[in-house]
Coordinates of C-alpha atoms in Angstrom, one line a residue:
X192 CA 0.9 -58.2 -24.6
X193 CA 3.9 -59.9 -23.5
X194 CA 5.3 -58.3 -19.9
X195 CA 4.9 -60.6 -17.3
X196 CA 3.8 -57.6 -14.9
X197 CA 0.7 -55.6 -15.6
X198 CA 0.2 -52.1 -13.6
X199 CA -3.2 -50.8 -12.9
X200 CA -2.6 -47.3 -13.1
X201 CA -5.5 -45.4 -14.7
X202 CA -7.7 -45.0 -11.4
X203 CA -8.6 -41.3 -10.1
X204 CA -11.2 -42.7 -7.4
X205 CA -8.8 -45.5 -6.1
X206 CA -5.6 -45.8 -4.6
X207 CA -2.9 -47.6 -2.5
X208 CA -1.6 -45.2 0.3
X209 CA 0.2 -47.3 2.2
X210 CA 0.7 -50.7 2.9
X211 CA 2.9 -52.8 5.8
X212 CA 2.4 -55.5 8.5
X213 CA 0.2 -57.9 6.6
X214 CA -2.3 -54.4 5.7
X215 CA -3.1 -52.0 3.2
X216 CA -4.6 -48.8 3.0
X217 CA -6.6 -47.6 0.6
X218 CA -8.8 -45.1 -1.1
X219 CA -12.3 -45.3 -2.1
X220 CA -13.2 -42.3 -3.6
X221 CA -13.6 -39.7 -0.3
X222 CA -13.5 -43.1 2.1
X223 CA -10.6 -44.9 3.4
X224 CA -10.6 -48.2 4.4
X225 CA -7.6 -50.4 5.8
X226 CA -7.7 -54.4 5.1
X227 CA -5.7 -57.4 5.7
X228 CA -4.0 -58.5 2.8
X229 CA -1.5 -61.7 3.1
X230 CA 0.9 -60.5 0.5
X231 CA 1.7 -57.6 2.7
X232 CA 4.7 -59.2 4.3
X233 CA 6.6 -56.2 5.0
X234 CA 6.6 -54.0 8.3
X235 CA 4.7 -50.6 7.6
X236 CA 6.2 -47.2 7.4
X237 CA 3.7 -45.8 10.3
X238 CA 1.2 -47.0 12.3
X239 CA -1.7 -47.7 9.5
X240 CA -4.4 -47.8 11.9
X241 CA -3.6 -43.9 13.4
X242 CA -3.7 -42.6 9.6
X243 CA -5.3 -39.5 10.0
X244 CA -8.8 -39.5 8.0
X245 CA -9.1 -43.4 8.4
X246 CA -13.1 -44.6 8.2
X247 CA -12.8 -48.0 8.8
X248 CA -10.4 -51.0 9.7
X249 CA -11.3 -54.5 8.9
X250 CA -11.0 -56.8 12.6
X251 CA -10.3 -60.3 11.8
X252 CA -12.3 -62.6 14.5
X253 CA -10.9 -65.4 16.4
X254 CA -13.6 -67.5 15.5
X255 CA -13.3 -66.8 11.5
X256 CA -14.5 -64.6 9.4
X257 CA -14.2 -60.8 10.6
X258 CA -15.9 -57.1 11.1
X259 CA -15.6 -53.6 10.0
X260 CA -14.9 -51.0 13.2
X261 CA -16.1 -47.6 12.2
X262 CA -13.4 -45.0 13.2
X263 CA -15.1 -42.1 11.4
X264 CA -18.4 -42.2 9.5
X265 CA -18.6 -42.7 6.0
X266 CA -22.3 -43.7 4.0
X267 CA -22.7 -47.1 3.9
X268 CA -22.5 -47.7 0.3
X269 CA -21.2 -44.8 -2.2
X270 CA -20.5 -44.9 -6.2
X271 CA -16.7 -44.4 -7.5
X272 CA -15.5 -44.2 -11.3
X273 CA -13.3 -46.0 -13.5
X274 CA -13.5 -44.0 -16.7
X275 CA -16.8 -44.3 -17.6
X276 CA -17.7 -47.3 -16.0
X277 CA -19.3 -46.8 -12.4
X278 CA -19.5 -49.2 -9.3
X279 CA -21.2 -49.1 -5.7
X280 CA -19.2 -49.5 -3.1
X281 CA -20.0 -51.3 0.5
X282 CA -17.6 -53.0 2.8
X283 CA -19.2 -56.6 3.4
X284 CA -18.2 -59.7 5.2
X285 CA -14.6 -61.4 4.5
X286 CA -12.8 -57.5 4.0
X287 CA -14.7 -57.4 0.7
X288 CA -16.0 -53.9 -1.0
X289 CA -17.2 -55.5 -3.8
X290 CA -14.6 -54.3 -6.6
X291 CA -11.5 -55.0 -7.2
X292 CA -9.6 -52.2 -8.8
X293 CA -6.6 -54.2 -10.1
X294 CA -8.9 -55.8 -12.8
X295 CA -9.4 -52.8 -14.7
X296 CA -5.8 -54.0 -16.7
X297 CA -8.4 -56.5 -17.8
X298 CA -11.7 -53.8 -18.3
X299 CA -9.3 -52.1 -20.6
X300 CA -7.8 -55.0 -22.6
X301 CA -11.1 -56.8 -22.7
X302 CA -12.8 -54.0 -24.1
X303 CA -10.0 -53.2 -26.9
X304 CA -10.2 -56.8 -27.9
X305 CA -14.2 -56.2 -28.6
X306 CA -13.7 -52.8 -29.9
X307 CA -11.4 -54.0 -32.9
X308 CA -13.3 -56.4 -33.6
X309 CA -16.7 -54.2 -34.2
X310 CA -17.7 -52.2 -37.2
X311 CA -21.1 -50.3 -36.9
X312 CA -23.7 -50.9 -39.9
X313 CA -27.0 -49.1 -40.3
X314 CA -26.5 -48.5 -36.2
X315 CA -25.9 -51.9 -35.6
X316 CA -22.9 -53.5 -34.2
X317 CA -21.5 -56.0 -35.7
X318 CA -18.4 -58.7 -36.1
X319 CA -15.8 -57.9 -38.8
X320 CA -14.7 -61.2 -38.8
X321 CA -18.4 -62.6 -39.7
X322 CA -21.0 -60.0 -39.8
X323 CA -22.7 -61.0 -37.1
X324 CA -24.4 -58.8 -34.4
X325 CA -23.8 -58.4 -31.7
X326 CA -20.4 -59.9 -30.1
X327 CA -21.2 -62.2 -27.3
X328 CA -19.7 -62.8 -23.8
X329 CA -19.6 -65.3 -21.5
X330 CA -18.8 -64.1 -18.0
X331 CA -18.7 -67.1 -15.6
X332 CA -18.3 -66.3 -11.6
X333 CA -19.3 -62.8 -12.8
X334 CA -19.0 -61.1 -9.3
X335 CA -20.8 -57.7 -9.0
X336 CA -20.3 -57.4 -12.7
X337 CA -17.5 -55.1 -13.4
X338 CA -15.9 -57.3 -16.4
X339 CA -19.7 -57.9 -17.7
X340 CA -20.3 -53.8 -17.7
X341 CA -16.9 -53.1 -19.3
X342 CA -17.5 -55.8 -22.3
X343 CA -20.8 -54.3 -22.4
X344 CA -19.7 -50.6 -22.9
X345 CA -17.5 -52.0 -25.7
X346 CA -20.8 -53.3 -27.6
X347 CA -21.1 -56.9 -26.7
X348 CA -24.2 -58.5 -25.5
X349 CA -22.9 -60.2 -21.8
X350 CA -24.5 -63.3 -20.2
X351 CA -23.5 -63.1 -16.6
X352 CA -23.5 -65.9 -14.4
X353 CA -22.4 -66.6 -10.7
X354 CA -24.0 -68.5 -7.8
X355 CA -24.7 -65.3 -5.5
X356 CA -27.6 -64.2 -5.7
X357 CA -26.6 -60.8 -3.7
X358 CA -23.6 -60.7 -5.9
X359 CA -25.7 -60.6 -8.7
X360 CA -28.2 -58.1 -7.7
X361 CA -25.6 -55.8 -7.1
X362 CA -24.0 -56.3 -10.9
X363 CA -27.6 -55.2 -11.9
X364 CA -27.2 -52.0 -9.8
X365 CA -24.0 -51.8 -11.7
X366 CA -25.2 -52.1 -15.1
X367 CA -27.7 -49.6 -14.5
X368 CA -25.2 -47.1 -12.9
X369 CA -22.7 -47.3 -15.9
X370 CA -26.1 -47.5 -18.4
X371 CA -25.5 -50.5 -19.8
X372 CA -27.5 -53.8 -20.3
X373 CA -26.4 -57.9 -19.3
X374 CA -28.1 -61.1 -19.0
X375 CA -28.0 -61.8 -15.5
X376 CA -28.4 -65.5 -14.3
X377 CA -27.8 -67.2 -10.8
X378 CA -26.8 -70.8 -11.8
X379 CA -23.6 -72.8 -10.7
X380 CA -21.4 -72.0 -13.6
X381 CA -20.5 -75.5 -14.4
X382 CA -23.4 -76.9 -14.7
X383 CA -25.0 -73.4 -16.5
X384 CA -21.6 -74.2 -19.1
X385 CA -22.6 -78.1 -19.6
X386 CA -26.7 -77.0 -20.1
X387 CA -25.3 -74.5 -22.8
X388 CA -23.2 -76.8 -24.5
X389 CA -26.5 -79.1 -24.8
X390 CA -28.4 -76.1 -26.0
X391 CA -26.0 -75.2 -28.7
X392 CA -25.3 -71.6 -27.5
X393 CA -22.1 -70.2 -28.8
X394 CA -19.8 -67.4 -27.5
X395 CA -17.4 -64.9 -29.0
X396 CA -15.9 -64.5 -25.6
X397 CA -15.4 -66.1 -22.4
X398 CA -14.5 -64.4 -19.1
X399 CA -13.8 -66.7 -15.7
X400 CA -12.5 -65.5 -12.5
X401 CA -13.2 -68.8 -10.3
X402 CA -12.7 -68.5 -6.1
X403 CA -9.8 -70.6 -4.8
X404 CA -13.2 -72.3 -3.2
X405 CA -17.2 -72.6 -3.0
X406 CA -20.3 -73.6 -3.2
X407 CA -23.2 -73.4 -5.9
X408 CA -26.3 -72.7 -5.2
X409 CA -27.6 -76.1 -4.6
X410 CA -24.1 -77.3 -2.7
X411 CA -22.0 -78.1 -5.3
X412 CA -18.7 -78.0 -4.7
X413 CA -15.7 -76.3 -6.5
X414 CA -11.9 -76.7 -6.0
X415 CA -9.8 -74.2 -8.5
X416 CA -6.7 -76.9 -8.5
X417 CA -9.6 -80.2 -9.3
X418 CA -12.1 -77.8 -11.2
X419 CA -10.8 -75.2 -13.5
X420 CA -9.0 -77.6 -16.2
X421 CA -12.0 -79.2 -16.7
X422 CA -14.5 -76.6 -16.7
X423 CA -11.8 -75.1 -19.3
X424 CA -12.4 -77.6 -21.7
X425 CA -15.9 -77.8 -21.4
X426 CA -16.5 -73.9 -22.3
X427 CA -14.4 -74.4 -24.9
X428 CA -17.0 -76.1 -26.3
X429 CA -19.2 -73.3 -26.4
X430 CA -16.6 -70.9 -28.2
X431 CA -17.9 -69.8 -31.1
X432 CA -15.6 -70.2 -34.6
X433 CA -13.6 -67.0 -35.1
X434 CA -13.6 -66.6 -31.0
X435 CA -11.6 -63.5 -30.1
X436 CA -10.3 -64.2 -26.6
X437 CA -10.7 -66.2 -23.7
X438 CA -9.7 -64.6 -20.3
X439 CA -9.2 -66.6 -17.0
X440 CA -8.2 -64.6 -13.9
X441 CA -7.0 -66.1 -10.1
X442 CA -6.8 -64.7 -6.9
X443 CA -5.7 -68.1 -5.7
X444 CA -1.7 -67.8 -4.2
X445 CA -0.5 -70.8 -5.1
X446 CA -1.3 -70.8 -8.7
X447 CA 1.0 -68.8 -10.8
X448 CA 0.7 -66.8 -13.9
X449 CA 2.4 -69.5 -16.3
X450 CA -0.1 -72.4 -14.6
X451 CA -3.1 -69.9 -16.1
X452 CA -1.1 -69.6 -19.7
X453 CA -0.5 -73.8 -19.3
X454 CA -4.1 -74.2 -18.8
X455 CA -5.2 -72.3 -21.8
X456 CA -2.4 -73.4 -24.2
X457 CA -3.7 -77.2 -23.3
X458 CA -7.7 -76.5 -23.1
X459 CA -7.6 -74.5 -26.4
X460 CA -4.5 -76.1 -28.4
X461 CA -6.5 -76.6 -31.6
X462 CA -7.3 -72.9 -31.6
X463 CA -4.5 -70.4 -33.3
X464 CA -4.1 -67.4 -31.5
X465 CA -1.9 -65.9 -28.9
X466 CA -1.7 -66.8 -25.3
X467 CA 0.1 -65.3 -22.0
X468 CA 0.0 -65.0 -18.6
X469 CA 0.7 -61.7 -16.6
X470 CA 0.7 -60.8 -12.5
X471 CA -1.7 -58.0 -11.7
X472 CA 0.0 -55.3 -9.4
X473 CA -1.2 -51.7 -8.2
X474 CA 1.3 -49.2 -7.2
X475 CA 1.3 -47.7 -4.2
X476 CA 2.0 -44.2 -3.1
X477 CA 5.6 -45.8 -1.6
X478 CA 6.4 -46.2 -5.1
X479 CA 6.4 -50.6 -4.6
X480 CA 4.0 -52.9 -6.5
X481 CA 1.1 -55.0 -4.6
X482 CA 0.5 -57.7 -6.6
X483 CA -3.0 -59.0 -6.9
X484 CA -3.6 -62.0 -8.5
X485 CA -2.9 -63.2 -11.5
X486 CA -4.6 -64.0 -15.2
X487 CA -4.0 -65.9 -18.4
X488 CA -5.0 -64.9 -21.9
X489 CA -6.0 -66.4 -24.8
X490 CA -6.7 -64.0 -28.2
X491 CA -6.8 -64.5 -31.7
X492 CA -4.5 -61.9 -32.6

């Protein structure tokens, strides 16, 4: 994969209607929501807010943070589809839902990357490259678990770890909608890396999608531009010897696509394989782009 722009454009349950005056309207299944977005720097077509069918608009407070104004009912969590992985959906605090639809660029390339790389034996799964079952995944500020469940559908045993532990309940909810089986842990995923690296645990795979900021679960503090070189290196450490990727995504605006590649070209330089960085984008029914981040890969091949 070399384009420097990667389009989500696989989802039937999901989509960008419209999108204008710092907002975007979207599609959850049969609900639609409409959320700030601060790459939405253009003036919108229509009025978002009058859109007929809207459920809910997301009110930004004065005094931070921000609340979701019912227009029309709608339950207060439903289930959506991404092929045959399955999510819940529930508007929560700071405009989230709990998904983010542009990563399934990654679901899918994640998942290929494990699929080539398995042979089934006897009914086991196993590594081409070393016999070994089953693949293994790291998946470090793991979210509600949509990376974990899509590695996991692919035949890899996924140890997922993030600080939340409501975040983490809800990628077991996950797991168990798409019928599939992670480790889930609750740990600060530094310090969870470091104790692994003691322990002599070994991955084929690592997935990290670290917040610009936060806190673990005994105040420790993280900072994406201090932090994310370093903890780089350090799960290096626990790659195991014929890794086959290593996958790093960024919501953060300031850090750009080639800063990702940088990163993993310098943590993992005495590795051979391939490495890249892409912007994520979804199109939207005005037939533009809304870029959504950004990740950097690292693959053997």
């Amino acid at each position: 994969m070399t384009e420097r722009q990667s389009i989500t454009n696989n989802w039937k349950d999901y989509q960008i209607i419209a999108t204008g005056d710092g907002q975007k309207l979207e599609r959850w299944g049969d609900v639609i929501l409409l959320r700030p977005d601060p790459q939405v720097i253009w003036p919108a077509s229509f009025k978002l807010s009058k859109y007929g069918g809207l459920n809910a608009v997301y009110k930004r407070s004065k005094s931070g943070g921000g609340y979701w104004e019912t227009i029309k009912s709608f339950p207060s969590e439903w289930k959506i589809a991404y092929k045959d992985l399955n999510f819940l959906i529930k508007p929560m605090g700071f405009k989230h839902t709990g998904l983010f639809p542009e990563q399934s660029i990654n679901w899918d390339i994640m998942r290929g990357l494990i699929e080539q790389d398995i042979i089934k034996k006897d009914g086991v799964l196993h590594c081409t490259k070393d016999n070994k079952s089953p693949i293994t995944v790291l998946n470090l500020f793991a979210y509600t678990g949509a990376a974990s469940i899509a590695c996991a559908k692919a035949g890899a045993k996924v140890t997922h770890v993030d600080a939340a532990k409501g975040m983490v309940d809800r990628a077991a909810q996950n797991a168990k909608l798409s019928d599939t089986n992670i480790r889930l842990i609750i740990d600060d995923c530094f310090k969870f890396v470091q104790r692994e690296v003691k322990r002599g645990n070994k991955y084929d795979a690592i997935i990290m999608d670290p917040p610009s900021f936060g806190r673990g679960p005994n105040g420790e503090m993280w900072k994406i531009e201090d932090n994310l070189f370093s903890l780089v290196l350090e799960a290096s450490k626990v790659l195991s010897d014929n890794p086959i990727f290593f996958l790093i995504n960024s919501y953060t605006t300031g850090l750009q696509p080639t800063v990702i590649k940088n990163i993993l070209s310098l943590a993992l330089k005495d590795l051979k394989g391939i490495v890249d960085g892409y912007e994520l984008t979804i199109p939207t029914d005005e037939k533009i782009y809304l870029p959504c981040g950004c990740s950097g890969l690292w693959r053997n091949k």
